[in-house]
GROMACS .gro file of C-alpha atoms in nm:
model
  245
    1MET     CA    1   2.499  -0.258  -3.147
    2LYS     CA    2   2.199  -0.347  -2.989
    3GLY     CA    3   2.177  -0.640  -2.763
    4SER     CA    4   1.882  -0.856  -2.594
    5SER     CA    5   1.790  -0.711  -2.255
    6TRP     CA    6   1.621  -0.761  -1.935
    7TRP     CA    7   1.582  -0.393  -1.902
    8ARG     CA    8   1.243  -0.326  -1.749
    9GLY     CA    9   1.226   0.064  -1.734
   10ARG     CA   10   1.435   0.347  -1.864
   11ALA     CA   11   1.756   0.469  -1.737
   12LYS     CA   12   1.765   0.837  -1.638
   13LYS     CA   13   2.139   0.864  -1.697
   14ARG     CA   14   2.397   0.660  -1.908
   15ALA     CA   15   2.742   0.627  -1.764
   16GLU     CA   16   3.026   0.649  -2.039
   17ASP     CA   17   3.210   0.362  -2.191
   18ALA     CA   18   3.476   0.261  -1.957
   19ARG     CA   19   3.662   0.061  -2.192
   20GLU     CA   20   3.843  -0.123  -1.931
   21GLN     CA   21   3.858  -0.519  -1.866
   22VAL     CA   22   3.834  -0.458  -1.480
   23GLN     CA   23   3.660  -0.141  -1.386
   24GLU     CA   24   3.491   0.000  -1.078
   25VAL     CA   25   3.207   0.249  -1.097
   26ILE     CA   26   3.100   0.454  -0.814
   27PRO     CA   27   2.779   0.631  -0.968
   28ASP     CA   28   2.655   0.738  -0.625
   29PRO     CA   29   2.904   0.690  -0.364
   30GLU     CA   30   2.657   0.799  -0.091
   31ASN     CA   31   2.405   0.504  -0.156
   32PHE     CA   32   2.557   0.251  -0.369
   33GLU     CA   33   2.862   0.095  -0.550
   34VAL     CA   34   2.892  -0.119  -0.858
   35ARG     CA   35   3.220  -0.309  -0.945
   36ILE     CA   36   3.315  -0.544  -1.241
   37GLY     CA   37   3.582  -0.798  -1.235
   38VAL     CA   38   3.705  -1.085  -1.458
   39LEU     CA   39   3.811  -1.401  -1.362
   40SER     CA   40   3.988  -1.623  -1.640
   41HIS     CA   41   4.202  -1.951  -1.618
   42ALA     CA   42   4.305  -1.935  -1.984
   43HIS     CA   43   4.404  -1.621  -2.186
   44ALA     CA   44   4.532  -1.592  -2.542
   45VAL     CA   45   4.848  -1.374  -2.545
   46LEU     CA   46   4.901  -1.118  -2.813
   47ASP     CA   47   5.267  -1.006  -2.821
   48PRO     CA   48   5.348  -0.600  -2.803
   49SER     CA   49   5.288  -0.428  -3.154
   50THR     CA   50   5.209  -0.096  -3.286
   51THR     CA   51   4.852  -0.220  -3.264
   52ILE     CA   52   4.845  -0.411  -2.937
   53GLY     CA   53   5.076  -0.158  -2.729
   54PRO     CA   54   5.395  -0.199  -2.525
   55GLU     CA   55   5.253  -0.471  -2.333
   56PRO     CA   56   5.118  -0.810  -2.421
   57LEU     CA   57   4.747  -0.826  -2.435
   58HIS     CA   58   4.591  -1.120  -2.234
   59VAL     CA   59   4.273  -1.223  -2.400
   60PRO     CA   60   4.009  -1.409  -2.154
   61LEU     CA   61   3.866  -1.743  -2.335
   62THR     CA   62   3.510  -1.829  -2.381
   63GLY     CA   63   3.329  -1.929  -2.055
   64TYR     CA   64   3.516  -1.717  -1.817
   65ASN     CA   65   3.384  -1.527  -1.530
   66VAL     CA   66   3.257  -1.172  -1.513
   67TYR     CA   67   3.165  -1.043  -1.182
   68VAL     CA   68   2.903  -0.749  -1.123
   69ASP     CA   69   2.910  -0.658  -0.760
   70VAL     CA   70   2.610  -0.445  -0.638
   71GLU     CA   71   2.676  -0.299  -0.282
   72ALA     CA   72   2.378  -0.094  -0.131
   73SER     CA   73   2.622   0.106   0.078
   74GLY     CA   74   2.374   0.378   0.193
   75GLY     CA   75   2.021   0.376   0.356
   76LEU     CA   76   1.838   0.305   0.045
   77ASP     CA   77   1.767  -0.026  -0.145
   78VAL     CA   78   1.938  -0.063  -0.519
   79VAL     CA   79   1.742  -0.265  -0.786
   80LEU     CA   80   1.936  -0.424  -1.078
   81LEU     CA   81   1.673  -0.375  -1.342
   82GLY     CA   82   1.856  -0.573  -1.615
   83LEU     CA   83   2.163  -0.671  -1.814
   84ARG     CA   84   2.225  -0.614  -2.195
   85ALA     CA   85   2.530  -0.718  -2.410
   86GLY     CA   86   2.645  -0.586  -2.756
   87VAL     CA   87   2.940  -0.664  -2.989
   88LEU     CA   88   3.160  -0.365  -3.060
   89GLY     CA   89   3.376  -0.549  -3.309
   90ARG     CA   90   3.553  -0.850  -3.434
   91ARG     CA   91   3.895  -0.883  -3.585
   92PRO     CA   92   4.162  -1.174  -3.669
   93MET     CA   93   4.432  -1.243  -3.434
   94GLN     CA   94   4.729  -1.432  -3.418
   95PRO     CA   95   4.817  -1.510  -3.053
   96SER     CA   96   5.158  -1.618  -2.958
   97GLY     CA   97   5.056  -1.869  -2.720
   98LEU     CA   98   4.814  -1.967  -2.424
   99SER     CA   99   4.830  -1.868  -2.055
  100LEU     CA  100   4.693  -2.089  -1.819
  101VAL     CA  101   4.634  -2.086  -1.439
  102PRO     CA  102   4.815  -2.391  -1.299
  103GLN     CA  103   4.588  -2.694  -1.168
  104ALA     CA  104   4.663  -2.890  -0.865
  105GLY     CA  105   4.675  -3.259  -0.967
  106PRO     CA  106   4.838  -3.587  -0.896
  107GLY     CA  107   5.174  -3.630  -1.061
  108LEU     CA  108   5.193  -3.237  -1.156
  109SER     CA  109   5.550  -3.134  -1.083
  110TYR     CA  110   5.779  -2.838  -1.190
  111ASP     CA  111   6.142  -2.780  -1.217
  112ARG     CA  112   6.317  -2.619  -0.923
  113GLU     CA  113   6.317  -2.285  -1.032
  114LEU     CA  114   5.959  -2.298  -1.130
  115GLU     CA  115   5.851  -2.407  -0.787
  116GLU     CA  116   5.841  -2.071  -0.647
  117VAL     CA  117   5.637  -1.901  -0.910
  118TYR     CA  118   5.381  -2.205  -0.867
  119ARG     CA  119   5.362  -2.162  -0.519
  120ARG     CA  120   5.249  -1.789  -0.548
  121ALA     CA  121   5.022  -1.898  -0.812
  122ARG     CA  122   4.862  -2.141  -0.606
  123ALA     CA  123   4.828  -1.898  -0.313
  124ARG     CA  124   4.616  -1.665  -0.538
  125TYR     CA  125   4.431  -1.920  -0.701
  126GLN     CA  126   4.073  -1.836  -0.724
  127PRO     CA  127   3.815  -2.091  -0.853
  128MET     CA  128   3.599  -2.047  -1.134
  129LEU     CA  129   3.230  -1.974  -1.030
  130VAL     CA  130   2.894  -2.105  -1.178
  131PRO     CA  131   2.745  -1.849  -1.351
  132ASP     CA  132   2.407  -1.695  -1.304
  133VAL     CA  133   2.391  -1.552  -1.658
  134GLU     CA  134   2.513  -1.675  -2.001
  135VAL     CA  135   2.593  -1.428  -2.275
  136PHE     CA  136   2.596  -1.566  -2.625
  137LEU     CA  137   2.777  -1.301  -2.825
  138ASP     CA  138   2.743  -1.465  -3.183
  139GLU     CA  139   2.365  -1.471  -3.152
  140THR     CA  140   2.227  -1.141  -3.341
  141PRO     CA  141   2.146  -0.949  -3.132
  142PRO     CA  142   2.362  -1.109  -2.859
  143LEU     CA  143   2.145  -1.321  -2.617
  144VAL     CA  144   2.151  -1.255  -2.206
  145ARG     CA  145   1.968  -1.517  -2.031
  146PRO     CA  146   1.986  -1.717  -1.715
  147ALA     CA  147   2.229  -2.015  -1.723
  148LEU     CA  148   2.082  -2.311  -1.812
  149ASP     CA  149   2.169  -2.691  -1.751
  150GLY     CA  150   2.138  -2.991  -1.981
  151GLN     CA  151   1.759  -2.997  -1.932
  152GLY     CA  152   1.729  -2.642  -1.999
  153MET     CA  153   1.640  -2.548  -1.622
  154PRO     CA  154   1.844  -2.254  -1.449
  155VAL     CA  155   2.127  -2.373  -1.276
  156VAL     CA  156   2.083  -2.087  -1.007
  157PRO     CA  157   1.697  -2.147  -0.952
  158ASP     CA  158   1.674  -1.819  -0.720
  159PHE     CA  159   1.815  -1.595  -0.995
  160ARG     CA  160   1.582  -1.329  -1.098
  161LEU     CA  161   1.578  -0.957  -1.243
  162PRO     CA  162   1.469  -0.727  -1.160
  163MET     CA  163   1.693  -0.789  -0.845
  164ARG     CA  164   1.654  -0.588  -0.504
  165ILE     CA  165   1.951  -0.533  -0.293
  166ALA     CA  166   1.841  -0.424   0.039
  167ALA     CA  167   2.031  -0.130   0.197
  168GLY     CA  168   2.350  -0.240   0.393
  169THR     CA  169   2.377  -0.546   0.189
  170ALA     CA  170   2.566  -0.656  -0.140
  171ARG     CA  171   2.501  -0.910  -0.411
  172ARG     CA  172   2.749  -1.071  -0.684
  173ILE     CA  173   2.613  -1.162  -1.043
  174VAL     CA  174   2.836  -1.396  -1.235
  175LEU     CA  175   2.830  -1.397  -1.619
  176ALA     CA  176   2.982  -1.634  -1.870
  177PRO     CA  177   3.017  -1.491  -2.216
  178HIS     CA  178   3.020  -1.742  -2.498
  179THR     CA  179   3.168  -1.717  -2.814
  180GLU     CA  180   3.306  -1.935  -3.108
  181ASP     CA  181   3.490  -1.690  -3.300
  182ARG     CA  182   3.863  -1.768  -3.265
  183GLY     CA  183   3.933  -1.393  -3.337
  184LEU     CA  184   3.952  -1.105  -3.107
  185VAL     CA  185   3.569  -1.009  -2.994
  186GLU     CA  186   3.503  -0.688  -2.839
  187TRP     CA  187   3.193  -0.656  -2.632
  188HIS     CA  188   3.022  -0.467  -2.384
  189LEU     CA  189   2.787  -0.528  -2.080
  190VAL     CA  190   2.536  -0.278  -1.960
  191ALA     CA  191   2.378  -0.302  -1.619
  192TYR     CA  192   2.069  -0.113  -1.552
  193VAL     CA  193   2.042   0.009  -1.186
  194THR     CA  194   1.832   0.253  -0.986
  195CYS     CA  195   1.852   0.393  -0.620
  196GLY     CA  196   1.587   0.600  -0.493
  197ASP     CA  197   1.534   0.859  -0.785
  198TYR     CA  198   1.885   0.795  -0.932
  199GLY     CA  199   1.897   0.557  -1.245
  200ALA     CA  200   2.206   0.451  -1.457
  201GLY     CA  201   2.297   0.243  -1.741
  202LEU     CA  202   2.639   0.151  -1.657
  203ASN     CA  203   2.886   0.003  -1.958
  204TRP     CA  204   3.208  -0.161  -1.956
  205GLY     CA  205   3.416  -0.269  -2.240
  206LEU     CA  206   3.524  -0.639  -2.251
  207MET     CA  207   3.715  -0.902  -2.474
  208VAL     CA  208   3.667  -1.276  -2.546
  209THR     CA  209   3.786  -1.523  -2.779
  210ALA     CA  210   3.748  -1.913  -2.863
  211GLU     CA  211   4.133  -1.967  -2.974
  212THR     CA  212   4.330  -2.178  -2.757
  213LYS     CA  213   4.631  -2.228  -2.980
  214MET     CA  214   4.592  -2.602  -2.949
  215ARG     CA  215   4.470  -2.869  -3.169
  216THR     CA  216   4.329  -3.222  -3.126
  217PHE     CA  217   4.442  -3.493  -3.343
  218HIS     CA  218   4.198  -3.772  -3.401
  219PRO     CA  219   4.255  -4.142  -3.494
  220ASP     CA  220   4.082  -4.076  -3.818
  221GLY     CA  221   4.376  -3.833  -3.912
  222THR     CA  222   4.128  -3.513  -3.873
  223GLU     CA  223   4.242  -3.216  -3.663
  224THR     CA  224   4.012  -2.974  -3.487
  225ALA     CA  225   4.055  -2.672  -3.267
  226THR     CA  226   4.083  -2.794  -2.904
  227PRO     CA  227   3.806  -2.599  -2.697
  228VAL     CA  228   3.889  -2.428  -2.376
  229HIS     CA  229   3.690  -2.658  -2.158
  230ASP     CA  230   3.951  -2.926  -2.240
  231VAL     CA  231   4.224  -2.731  -2.071
  232ALA     CA  232   4.067  -2.493  -1.835
  233PRO     CA  233   3.746  -2.511  -1.586
  234HIS     CA  234   3.567  -2.235  -1.792
  235TRP     CA  235   3.190  -2.257  -1.834
  236ARG     CA  236   3.071  -2.503  -2.075
  237VAL     CA  237   2.748  -2.426  -2.245
  238ALA     CA  238   2.483  -2.705  -2.161
  239TRP     CA  239   2.176  -2.586  -2.348
  240PRO     CA  240   2.232  -2.380  -2.673
  241PRO     CA  241   2.015  -2.092  -2.730
  242THR     CA  242   1.827  -2.289  -2.999
  243GLY     CA  243   1.712  -2.542  -2.724
  244SER     CA  244   1.862  -2.845  -2.885
  245GLY     CA  245   2.058  -2.934  -2.587
   0.00000   0.00000   0.00000
């Protein structure tokens, strides 16, 4: 499916769809490397099955971090021309539970047998980062734009595309995908880069959902789905695509 793009130019080569949630791509190892990674503090957990596979599937919740690390490892500058997103598919899902990264706080305690697990988790703790870019997967086509604050201003004022990464340096771009779909949303991210006379559109498959398996009960007797931002420090959209704030 087509998506919105900051692509300014034409890639000479398109990489194959990696279909991996965490993937390293080395299109030109002599001059540059592009890596992608995911950080989520909340995952919907799907039990093993004939469709899921032999291992549980952990689907990151909306507002998680996607990192695109671009390193100009050779003697040439690298230019990140643009980013594009597309939805590959949507399907219902019935997660068995929610997996959360433990957060430190007053009064938080664990049973003795869980203390060591908690200690190891805290040692590996990585904070969520403020995104440079928001990806709205429920828009048609998906919208890729700078992350905006409540006044509609970029939260990272110096972020611009195209972006030049000087030879011998590296840059991390942080994206936050957003959906209100409580099913499983499969999507892909495309990064367009050039280095000298080499150009590529690098493509990664990813997943997201808005389903937390939690519900909020209100004084008037109504019940609503609990958003991930109430239980984990995922990115909360402050300026919706309509500009209504």
